[in-house]
Backbone as CSV, one residue per row, in Angstrom:
resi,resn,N_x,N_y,N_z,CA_x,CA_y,CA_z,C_x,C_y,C_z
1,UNK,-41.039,34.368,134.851,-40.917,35.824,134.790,-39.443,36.222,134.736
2,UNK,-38.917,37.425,134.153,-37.666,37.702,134.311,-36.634,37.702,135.342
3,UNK,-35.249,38.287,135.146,-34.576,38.159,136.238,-34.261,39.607,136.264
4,UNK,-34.519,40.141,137.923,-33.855,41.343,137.689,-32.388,41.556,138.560
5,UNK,-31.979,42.119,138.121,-30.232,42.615,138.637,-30.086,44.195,139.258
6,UNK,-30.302,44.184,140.435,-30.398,45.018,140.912,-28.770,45.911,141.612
7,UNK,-28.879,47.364,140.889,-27.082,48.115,141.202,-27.539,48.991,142.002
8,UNK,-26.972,49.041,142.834,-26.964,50.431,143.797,-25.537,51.267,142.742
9,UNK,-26.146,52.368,142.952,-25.144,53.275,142.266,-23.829,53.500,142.863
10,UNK,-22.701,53.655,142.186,-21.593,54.027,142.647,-21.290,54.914,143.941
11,UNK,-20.008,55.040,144.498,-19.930,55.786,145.716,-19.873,57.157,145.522
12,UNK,-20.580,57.872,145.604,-21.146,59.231,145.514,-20.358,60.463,146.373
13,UNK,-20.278,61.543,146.459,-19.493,62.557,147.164,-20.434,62.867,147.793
14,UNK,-21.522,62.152,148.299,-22.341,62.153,149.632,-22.167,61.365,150.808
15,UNK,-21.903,60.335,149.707,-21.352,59.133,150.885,-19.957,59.254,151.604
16,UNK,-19.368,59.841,150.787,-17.900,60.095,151.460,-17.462,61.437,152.519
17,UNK,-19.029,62.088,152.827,-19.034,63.440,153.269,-20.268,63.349,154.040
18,UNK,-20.557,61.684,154.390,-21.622,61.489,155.056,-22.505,62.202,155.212
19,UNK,-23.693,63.170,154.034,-24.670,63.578,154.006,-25.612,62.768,153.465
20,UNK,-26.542,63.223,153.794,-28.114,62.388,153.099,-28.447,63.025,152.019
21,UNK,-27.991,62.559,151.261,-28.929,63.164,149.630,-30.034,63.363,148.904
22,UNK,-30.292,62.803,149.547,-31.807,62.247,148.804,-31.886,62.936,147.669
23,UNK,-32.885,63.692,147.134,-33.124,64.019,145.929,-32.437,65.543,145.576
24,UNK,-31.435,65.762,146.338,-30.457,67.046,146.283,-29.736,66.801,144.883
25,UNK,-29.958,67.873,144.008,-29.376,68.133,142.348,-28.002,67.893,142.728
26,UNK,-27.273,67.754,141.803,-25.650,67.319,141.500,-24.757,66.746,142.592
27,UNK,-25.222,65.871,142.734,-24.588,64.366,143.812,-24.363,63.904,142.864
28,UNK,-22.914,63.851,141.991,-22.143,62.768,141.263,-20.916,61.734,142.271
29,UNK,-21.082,61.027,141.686,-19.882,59.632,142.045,-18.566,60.450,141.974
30,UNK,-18.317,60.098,142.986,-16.583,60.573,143.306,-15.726,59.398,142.568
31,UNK,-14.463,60.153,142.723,-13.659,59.051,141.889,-13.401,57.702,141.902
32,UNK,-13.736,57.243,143.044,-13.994,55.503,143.618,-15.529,55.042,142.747
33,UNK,-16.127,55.994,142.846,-17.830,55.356,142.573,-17.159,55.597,140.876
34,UNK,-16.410,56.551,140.065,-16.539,56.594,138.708,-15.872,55.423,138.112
35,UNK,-14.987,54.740,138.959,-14.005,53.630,138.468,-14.742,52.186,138.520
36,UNK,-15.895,52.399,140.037,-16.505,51.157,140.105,-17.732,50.746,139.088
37,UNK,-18.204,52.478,138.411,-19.101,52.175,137.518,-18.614,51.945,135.907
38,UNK,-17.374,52.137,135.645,-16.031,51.445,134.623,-16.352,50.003,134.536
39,UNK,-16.082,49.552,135.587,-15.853,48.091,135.943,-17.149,47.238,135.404
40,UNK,-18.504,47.969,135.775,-19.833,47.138,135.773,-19.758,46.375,134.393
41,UNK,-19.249,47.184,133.173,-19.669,46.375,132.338,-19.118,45.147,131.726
42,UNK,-17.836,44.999,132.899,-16.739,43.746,132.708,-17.663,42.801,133.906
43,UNK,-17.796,43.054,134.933,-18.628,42.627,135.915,-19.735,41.900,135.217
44,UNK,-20.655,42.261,134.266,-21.960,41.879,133.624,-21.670,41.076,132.363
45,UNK,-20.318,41.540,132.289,-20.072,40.396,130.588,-20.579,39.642,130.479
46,UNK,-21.335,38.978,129.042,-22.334,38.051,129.014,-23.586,37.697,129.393
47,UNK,-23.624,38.449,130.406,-25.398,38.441,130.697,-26.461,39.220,129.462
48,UNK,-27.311,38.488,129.251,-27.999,39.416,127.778,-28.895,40.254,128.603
49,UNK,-28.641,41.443,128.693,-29.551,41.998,129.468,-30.410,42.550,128.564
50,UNK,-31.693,42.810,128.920,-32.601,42.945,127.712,-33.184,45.029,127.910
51,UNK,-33.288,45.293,129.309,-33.655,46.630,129.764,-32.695,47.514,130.575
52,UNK,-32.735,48.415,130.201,-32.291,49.049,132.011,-33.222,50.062,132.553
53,UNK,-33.497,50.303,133.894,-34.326,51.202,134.121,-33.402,51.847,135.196
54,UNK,-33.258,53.097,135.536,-32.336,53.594,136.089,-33.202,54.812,137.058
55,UNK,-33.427,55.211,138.184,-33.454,56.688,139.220,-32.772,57.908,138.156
56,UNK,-33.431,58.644,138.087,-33.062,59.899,137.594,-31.815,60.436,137.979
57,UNK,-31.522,60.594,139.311,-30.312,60.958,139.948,-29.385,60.946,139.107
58,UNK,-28.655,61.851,139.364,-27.677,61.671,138.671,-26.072,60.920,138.933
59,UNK,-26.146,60.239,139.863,-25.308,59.394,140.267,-25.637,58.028,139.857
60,UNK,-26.962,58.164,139.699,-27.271,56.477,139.268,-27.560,56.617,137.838
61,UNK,-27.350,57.864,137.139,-27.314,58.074,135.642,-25.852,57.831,135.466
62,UNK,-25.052,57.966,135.792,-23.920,58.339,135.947,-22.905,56.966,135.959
63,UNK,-23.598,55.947,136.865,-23.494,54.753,137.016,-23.326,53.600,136.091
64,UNK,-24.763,54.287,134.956,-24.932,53.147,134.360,-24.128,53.391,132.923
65,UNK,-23.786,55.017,133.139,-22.916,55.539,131.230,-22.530,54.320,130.697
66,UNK,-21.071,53.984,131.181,-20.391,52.816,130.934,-21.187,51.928,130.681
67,UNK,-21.953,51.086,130.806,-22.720,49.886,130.335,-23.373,50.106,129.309
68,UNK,-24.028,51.331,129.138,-24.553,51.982,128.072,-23.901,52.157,126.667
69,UNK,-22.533,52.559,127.636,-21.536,53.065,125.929,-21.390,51.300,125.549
70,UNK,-20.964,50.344,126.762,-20.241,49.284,125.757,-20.829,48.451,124.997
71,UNK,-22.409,48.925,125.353,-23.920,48.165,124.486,-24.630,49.451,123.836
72,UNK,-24.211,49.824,123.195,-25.074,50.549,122.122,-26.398,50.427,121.757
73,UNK,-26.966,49.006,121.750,-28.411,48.487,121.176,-28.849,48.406,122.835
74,UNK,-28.508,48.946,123.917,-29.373,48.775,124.754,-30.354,49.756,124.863
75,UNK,-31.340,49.370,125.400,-32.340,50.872,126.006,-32.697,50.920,127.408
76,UNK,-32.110,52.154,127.880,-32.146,52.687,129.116,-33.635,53.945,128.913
77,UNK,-33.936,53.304,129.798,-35.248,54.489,130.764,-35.116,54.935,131.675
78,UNK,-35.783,55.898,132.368,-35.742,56.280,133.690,-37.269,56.434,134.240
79,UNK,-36.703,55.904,135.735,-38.486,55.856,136.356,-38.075,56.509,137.370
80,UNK,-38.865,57.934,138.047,-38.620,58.285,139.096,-39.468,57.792,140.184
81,UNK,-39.842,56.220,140.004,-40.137,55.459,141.089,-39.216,54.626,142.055
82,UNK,-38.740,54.946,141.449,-37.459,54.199,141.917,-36.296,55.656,142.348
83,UNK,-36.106,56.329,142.297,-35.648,57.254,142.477,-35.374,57.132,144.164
84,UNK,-34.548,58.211,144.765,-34.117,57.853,146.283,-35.261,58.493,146.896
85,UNK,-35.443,57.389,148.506,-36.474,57.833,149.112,-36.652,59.031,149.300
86,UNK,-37.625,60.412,149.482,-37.695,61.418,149.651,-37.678,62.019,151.206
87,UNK,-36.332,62.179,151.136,-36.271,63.023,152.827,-36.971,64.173,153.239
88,UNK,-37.214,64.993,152.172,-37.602,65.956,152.999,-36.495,66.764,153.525
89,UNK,-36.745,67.324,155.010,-36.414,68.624,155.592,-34.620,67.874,155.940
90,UNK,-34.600,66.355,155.812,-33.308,66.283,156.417,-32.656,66.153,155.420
91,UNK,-33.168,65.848,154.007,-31.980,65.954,152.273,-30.917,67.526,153.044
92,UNK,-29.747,66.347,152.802,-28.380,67.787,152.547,-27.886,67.768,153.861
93,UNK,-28.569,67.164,154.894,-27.447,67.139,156.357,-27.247,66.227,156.480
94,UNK,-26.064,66.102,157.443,-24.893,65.488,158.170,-25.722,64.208,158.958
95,UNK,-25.237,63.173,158.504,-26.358,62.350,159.440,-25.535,62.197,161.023
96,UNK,-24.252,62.505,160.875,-23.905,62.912,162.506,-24.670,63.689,162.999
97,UNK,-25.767,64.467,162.045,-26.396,65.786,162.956,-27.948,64.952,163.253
98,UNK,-28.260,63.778,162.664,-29.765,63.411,162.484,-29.373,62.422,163.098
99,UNK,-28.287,61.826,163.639,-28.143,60.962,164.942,-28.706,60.994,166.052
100,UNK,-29.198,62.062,166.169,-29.961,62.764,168.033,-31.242,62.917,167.504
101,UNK,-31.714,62.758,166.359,-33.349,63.117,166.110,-33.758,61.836,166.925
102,UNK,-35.058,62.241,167.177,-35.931,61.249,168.273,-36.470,60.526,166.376
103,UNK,-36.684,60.950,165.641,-36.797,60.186,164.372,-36.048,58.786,163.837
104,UNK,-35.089,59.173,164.238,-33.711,58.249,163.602,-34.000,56.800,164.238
105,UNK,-34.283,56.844,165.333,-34.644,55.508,166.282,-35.620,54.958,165.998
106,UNK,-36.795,55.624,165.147,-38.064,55.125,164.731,-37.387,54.713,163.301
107,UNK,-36.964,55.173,162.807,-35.932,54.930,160.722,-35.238,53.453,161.134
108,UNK,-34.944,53.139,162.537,-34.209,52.652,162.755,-34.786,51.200,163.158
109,UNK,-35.602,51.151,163.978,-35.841,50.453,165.176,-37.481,49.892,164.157
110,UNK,-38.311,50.499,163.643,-39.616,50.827,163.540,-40.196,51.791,161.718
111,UNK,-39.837,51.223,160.974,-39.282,52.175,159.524,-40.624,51.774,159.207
112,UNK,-41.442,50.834,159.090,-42.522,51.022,158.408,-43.611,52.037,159.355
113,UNK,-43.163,52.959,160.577,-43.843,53.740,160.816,-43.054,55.288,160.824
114,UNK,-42.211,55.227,160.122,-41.096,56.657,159.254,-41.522,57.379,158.791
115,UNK,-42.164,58.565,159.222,-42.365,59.605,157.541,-41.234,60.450,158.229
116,UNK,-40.485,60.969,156.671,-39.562,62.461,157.361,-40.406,63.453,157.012
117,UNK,-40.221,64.453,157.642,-40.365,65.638,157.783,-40.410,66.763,156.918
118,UNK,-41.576,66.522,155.718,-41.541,67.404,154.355,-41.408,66.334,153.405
119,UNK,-41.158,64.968,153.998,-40.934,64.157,152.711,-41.809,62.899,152.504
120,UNK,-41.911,61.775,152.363,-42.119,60.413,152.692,-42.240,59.737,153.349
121,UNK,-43.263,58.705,153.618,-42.934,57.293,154.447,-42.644,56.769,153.909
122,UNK,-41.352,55.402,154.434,-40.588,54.626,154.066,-41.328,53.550,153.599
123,UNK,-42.552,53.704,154.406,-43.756,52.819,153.319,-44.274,53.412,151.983
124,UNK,-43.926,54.196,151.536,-44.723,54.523,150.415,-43.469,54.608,149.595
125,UNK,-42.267,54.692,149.807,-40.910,54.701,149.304,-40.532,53.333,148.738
126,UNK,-41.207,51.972,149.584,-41.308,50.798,149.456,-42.125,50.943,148.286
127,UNK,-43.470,50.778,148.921,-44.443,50.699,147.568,-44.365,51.090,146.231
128,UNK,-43.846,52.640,145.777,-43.843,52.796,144.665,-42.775,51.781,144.196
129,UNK,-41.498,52.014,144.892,-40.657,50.743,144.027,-40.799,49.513,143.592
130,UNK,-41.467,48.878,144.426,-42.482,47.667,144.402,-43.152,47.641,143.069
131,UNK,-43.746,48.742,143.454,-45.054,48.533,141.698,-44.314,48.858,140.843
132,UNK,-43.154,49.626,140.932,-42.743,49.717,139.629,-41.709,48.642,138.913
133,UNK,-41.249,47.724,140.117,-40.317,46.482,139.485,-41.553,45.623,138.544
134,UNK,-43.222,45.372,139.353,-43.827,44.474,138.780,-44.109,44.926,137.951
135,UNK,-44.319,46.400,137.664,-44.670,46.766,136.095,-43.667,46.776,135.383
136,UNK,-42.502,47.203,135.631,-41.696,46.443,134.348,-40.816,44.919,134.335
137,UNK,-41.452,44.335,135.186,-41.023,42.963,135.275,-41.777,42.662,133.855
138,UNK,-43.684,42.559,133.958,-44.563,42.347,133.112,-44.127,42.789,131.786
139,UNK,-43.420,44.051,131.819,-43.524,44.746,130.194,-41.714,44.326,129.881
140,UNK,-40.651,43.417,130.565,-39.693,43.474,130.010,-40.086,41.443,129.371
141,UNK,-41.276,41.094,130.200,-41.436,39.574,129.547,-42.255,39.507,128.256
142,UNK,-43.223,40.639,128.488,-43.890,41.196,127.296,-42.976,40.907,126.257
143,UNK,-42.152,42.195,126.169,-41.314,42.318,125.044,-40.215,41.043,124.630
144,UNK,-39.511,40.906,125.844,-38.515,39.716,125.596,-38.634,38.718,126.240
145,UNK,-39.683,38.392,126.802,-39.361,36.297,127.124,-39.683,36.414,128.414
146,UNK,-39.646,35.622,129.126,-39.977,35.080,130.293,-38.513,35.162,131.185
147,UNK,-37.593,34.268,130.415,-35.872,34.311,130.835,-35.395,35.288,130.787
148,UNK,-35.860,36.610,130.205,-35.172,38.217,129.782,-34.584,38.363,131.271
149,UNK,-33.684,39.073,131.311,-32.901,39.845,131.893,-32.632,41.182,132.471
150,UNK,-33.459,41.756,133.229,-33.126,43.482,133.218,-32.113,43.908,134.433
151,UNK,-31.681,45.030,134.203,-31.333,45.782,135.145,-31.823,47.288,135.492
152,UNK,-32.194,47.283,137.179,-32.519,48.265,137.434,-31.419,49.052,138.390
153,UNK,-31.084,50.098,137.957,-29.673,50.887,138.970,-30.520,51.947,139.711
154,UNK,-30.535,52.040,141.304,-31.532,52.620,142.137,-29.909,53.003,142.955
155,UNK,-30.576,52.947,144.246,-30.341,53.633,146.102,-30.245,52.214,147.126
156,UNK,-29.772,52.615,148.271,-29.522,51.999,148.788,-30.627,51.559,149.669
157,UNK,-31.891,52.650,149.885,-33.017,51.767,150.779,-33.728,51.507,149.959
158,UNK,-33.784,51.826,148.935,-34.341,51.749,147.727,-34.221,50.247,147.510
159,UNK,-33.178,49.856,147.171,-32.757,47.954,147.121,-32.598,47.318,147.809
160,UNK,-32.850,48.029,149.494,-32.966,46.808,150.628,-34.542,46.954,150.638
161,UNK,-35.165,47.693,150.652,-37.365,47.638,150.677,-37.160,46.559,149.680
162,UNK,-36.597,46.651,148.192,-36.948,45.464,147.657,-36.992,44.280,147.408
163,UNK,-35.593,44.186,148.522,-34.694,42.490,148.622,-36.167,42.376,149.805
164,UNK,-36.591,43.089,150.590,-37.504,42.648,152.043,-38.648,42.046,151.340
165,UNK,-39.244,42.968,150.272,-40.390,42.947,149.234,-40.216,41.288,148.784
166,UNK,-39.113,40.742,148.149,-39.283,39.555,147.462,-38.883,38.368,148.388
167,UNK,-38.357,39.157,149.758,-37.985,37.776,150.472,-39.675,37.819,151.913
168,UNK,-40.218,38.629,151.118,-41.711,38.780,152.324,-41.158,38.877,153.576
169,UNK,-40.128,39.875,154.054,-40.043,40.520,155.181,-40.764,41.531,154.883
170,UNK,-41.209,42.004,156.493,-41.517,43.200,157.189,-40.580,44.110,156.638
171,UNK,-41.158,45.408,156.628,-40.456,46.367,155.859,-39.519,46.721,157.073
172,UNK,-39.672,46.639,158.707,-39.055,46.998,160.123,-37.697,45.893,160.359
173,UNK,-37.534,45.144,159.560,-37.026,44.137,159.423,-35.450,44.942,158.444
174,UNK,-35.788,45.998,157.170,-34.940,45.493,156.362,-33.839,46.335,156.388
175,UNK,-33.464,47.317,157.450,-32.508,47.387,158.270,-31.270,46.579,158.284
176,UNK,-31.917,45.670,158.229,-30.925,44.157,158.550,-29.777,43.926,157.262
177,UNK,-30.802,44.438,156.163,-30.063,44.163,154.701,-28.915,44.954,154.328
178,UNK,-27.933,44.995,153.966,-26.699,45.879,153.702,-26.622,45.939,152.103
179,UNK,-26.344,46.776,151.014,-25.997,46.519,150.080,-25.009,48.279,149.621
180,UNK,-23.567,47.697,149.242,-22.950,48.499,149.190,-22.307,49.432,147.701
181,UNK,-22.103,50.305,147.745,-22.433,50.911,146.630,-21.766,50.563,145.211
182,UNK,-22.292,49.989,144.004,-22.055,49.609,143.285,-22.078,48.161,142.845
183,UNK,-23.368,48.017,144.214,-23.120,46.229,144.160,-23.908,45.357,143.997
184,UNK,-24.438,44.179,143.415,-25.218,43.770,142.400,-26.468,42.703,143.410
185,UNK,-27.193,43.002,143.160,-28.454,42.398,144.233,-29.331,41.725,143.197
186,UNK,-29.493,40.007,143.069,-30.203,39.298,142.130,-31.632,39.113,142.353
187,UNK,-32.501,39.069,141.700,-33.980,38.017,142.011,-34.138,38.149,141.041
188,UNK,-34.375,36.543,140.938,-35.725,36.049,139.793,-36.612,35.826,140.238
189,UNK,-37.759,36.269,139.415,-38.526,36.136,139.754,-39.785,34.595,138.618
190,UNK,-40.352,34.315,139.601,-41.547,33.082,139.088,-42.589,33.313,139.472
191,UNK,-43.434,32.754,138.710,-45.165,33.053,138.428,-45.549,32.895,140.222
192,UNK,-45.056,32.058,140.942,-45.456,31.874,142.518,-44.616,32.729,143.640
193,UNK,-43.322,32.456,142.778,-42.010,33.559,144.305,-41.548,34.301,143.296
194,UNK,-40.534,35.097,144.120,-39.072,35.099,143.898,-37.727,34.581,144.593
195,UNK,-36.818,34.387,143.860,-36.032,33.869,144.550,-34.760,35.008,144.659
196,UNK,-33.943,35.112,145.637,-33.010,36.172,145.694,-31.393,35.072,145.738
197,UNK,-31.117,35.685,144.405,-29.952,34.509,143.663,-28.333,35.453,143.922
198,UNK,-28.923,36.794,144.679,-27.318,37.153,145.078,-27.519,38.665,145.689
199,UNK,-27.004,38.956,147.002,-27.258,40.050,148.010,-26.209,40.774,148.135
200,UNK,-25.710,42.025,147.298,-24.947,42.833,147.585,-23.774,42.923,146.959
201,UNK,-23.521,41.497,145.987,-22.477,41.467,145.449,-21.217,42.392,145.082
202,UNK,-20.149,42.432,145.357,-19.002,43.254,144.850,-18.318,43.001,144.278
203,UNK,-18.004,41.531,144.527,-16.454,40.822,143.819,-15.441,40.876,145.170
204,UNK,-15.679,42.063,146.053,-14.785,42.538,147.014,-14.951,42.466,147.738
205,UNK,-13.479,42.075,148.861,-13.914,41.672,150.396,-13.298,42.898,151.015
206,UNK,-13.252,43.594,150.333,-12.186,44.500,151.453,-13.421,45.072,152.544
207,UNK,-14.599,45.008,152.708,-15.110,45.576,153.732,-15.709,44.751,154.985
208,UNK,-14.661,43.291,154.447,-14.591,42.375,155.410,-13.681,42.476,156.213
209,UNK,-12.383,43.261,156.163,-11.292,43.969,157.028,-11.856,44.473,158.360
210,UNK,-11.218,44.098,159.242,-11.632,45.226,160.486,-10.888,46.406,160.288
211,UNK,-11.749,47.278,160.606,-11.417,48.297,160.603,-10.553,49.198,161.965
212,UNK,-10.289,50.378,162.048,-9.822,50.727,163.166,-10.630,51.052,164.331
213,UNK,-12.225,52.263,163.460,-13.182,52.265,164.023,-14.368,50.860,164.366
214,UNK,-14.966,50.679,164.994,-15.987,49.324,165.291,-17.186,49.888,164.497
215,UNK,-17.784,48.832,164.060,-18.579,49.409,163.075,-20.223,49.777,163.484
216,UNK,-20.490,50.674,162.601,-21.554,51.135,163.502,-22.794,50.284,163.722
217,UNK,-23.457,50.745,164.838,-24.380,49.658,165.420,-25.965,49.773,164.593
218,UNK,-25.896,50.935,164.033,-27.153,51.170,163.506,-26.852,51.200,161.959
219,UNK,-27.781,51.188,161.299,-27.656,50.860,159.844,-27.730,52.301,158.886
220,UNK,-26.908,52.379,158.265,-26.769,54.105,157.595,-28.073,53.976,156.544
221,UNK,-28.552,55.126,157.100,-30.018,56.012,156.333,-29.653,56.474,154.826
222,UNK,-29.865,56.017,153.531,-29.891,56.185,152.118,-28.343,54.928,152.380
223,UNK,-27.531,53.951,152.986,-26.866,53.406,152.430,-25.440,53.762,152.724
224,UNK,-24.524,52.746,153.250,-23.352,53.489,153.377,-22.223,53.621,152.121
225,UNK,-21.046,54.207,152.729,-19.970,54.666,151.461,-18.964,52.894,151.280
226,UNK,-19.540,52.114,151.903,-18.607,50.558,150.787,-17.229,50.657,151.824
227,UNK,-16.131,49.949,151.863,-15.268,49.602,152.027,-14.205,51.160,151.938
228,UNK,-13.437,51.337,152.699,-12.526,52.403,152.263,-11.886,53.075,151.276
């Protein structure tokens, strides 16, 4: 079965203003996320990628321009299954302010029993993404081969449910997973597994630096803002 290459979208002027976005209109990539989505298509050189499927958002549209312009014969789709989990009542605040929700500890501690408030469970946020990698896993081998190549450019819980999905963790588990913005998350997949051939990739260590602040103990809700 194919391989997919999974991008979290560039660093966004949400992430840098620590709000939750979720499906809030005009969240574009700030000038760090526009340079890192420049880069992707030097980053990908040579890989024949055969699809892209991309979140509507417009940060993860935004993401993929560049790869787009420097391949002309590619074809990009959009699935709003993949799209960012749906918050609900907390899209657009301060997650310093959703730090004290008696919620956050359950997002946290307990996510496959999460719904927010007007929006989603983090189980059903899982699932659709889920079905929608295997349906176009099926229709990118269809078309091109078994070895084909795609890329899908999503969110940040968005591509840790799915690294949990192919490594058969618990969805309460995938917390654990970090992937930072703009950064390349592998699985291939085979008729029996998948295998996960690269977690988070950047090229960059800078968010291996200590920092001044200690880093936080709980895991940031839609994904944090990457390295400074």
């Amino acid at each position: 079965m194919p391989t997919l290459i999974l991008v979290r979208h560039g660093r966004s002027t949400a992430n840098t203003s620590a709000v939750l976005a979720g499906w809030t209109p005009g969240v574009a990539l700030d000038e760090r996320g526009t340079a890192q989505a420049a880069a992707l298509p030097g980053r990908l050189a040579g890989v024949p990628i055969a699809e892209v499927v991309a979140s509507p958002l417009q940060r993860c549209q935004e993401t993929i321009r560049p790869l787009l312009d420097a391949r002309p014969g590619l074809t990009a789709h959009t699935d709003d299954r993949v799209g960012e989990a749906h918050y609900g009542d907390w899209s657009g605040r301060k997650l310093a302010e959703l730090k004290d929700e008696p919620l956050m500890e359950v997002v946290q501690a307990h996510p496959s029993a999460a719904a927010f408030p007007g929006g989603e469970s983090m189980r059903a946020m899982q699932t659709r993404a889920a079905e929608a990698v295997r349906e176009w896993n099926a229709r990118v081998e269809r078309d091109h081969g078994a070895d084909a190549v795609w890329l899908l450019c999503s969110h940040g819980d968005i591509i840790k449910s799915l690294v949990a999905d192919a490594l058969g963790l618990h969805l309460d588990l995938f917390q654990r997973i970090s992937v930072e913005p703009c950064s390349v998350t592998v699985i291939r997949h085979t008729r029996l597994r998948p295998f996960l051939v690269r977690l988070g990739d950047t090229g960059d260590f800078a968010s291996l630096v200590p920092r001044e602040e200690p880093p936080a103990q709980d895991a940031t809700v839609g994904g944090d803002a990457g390295a400074p």
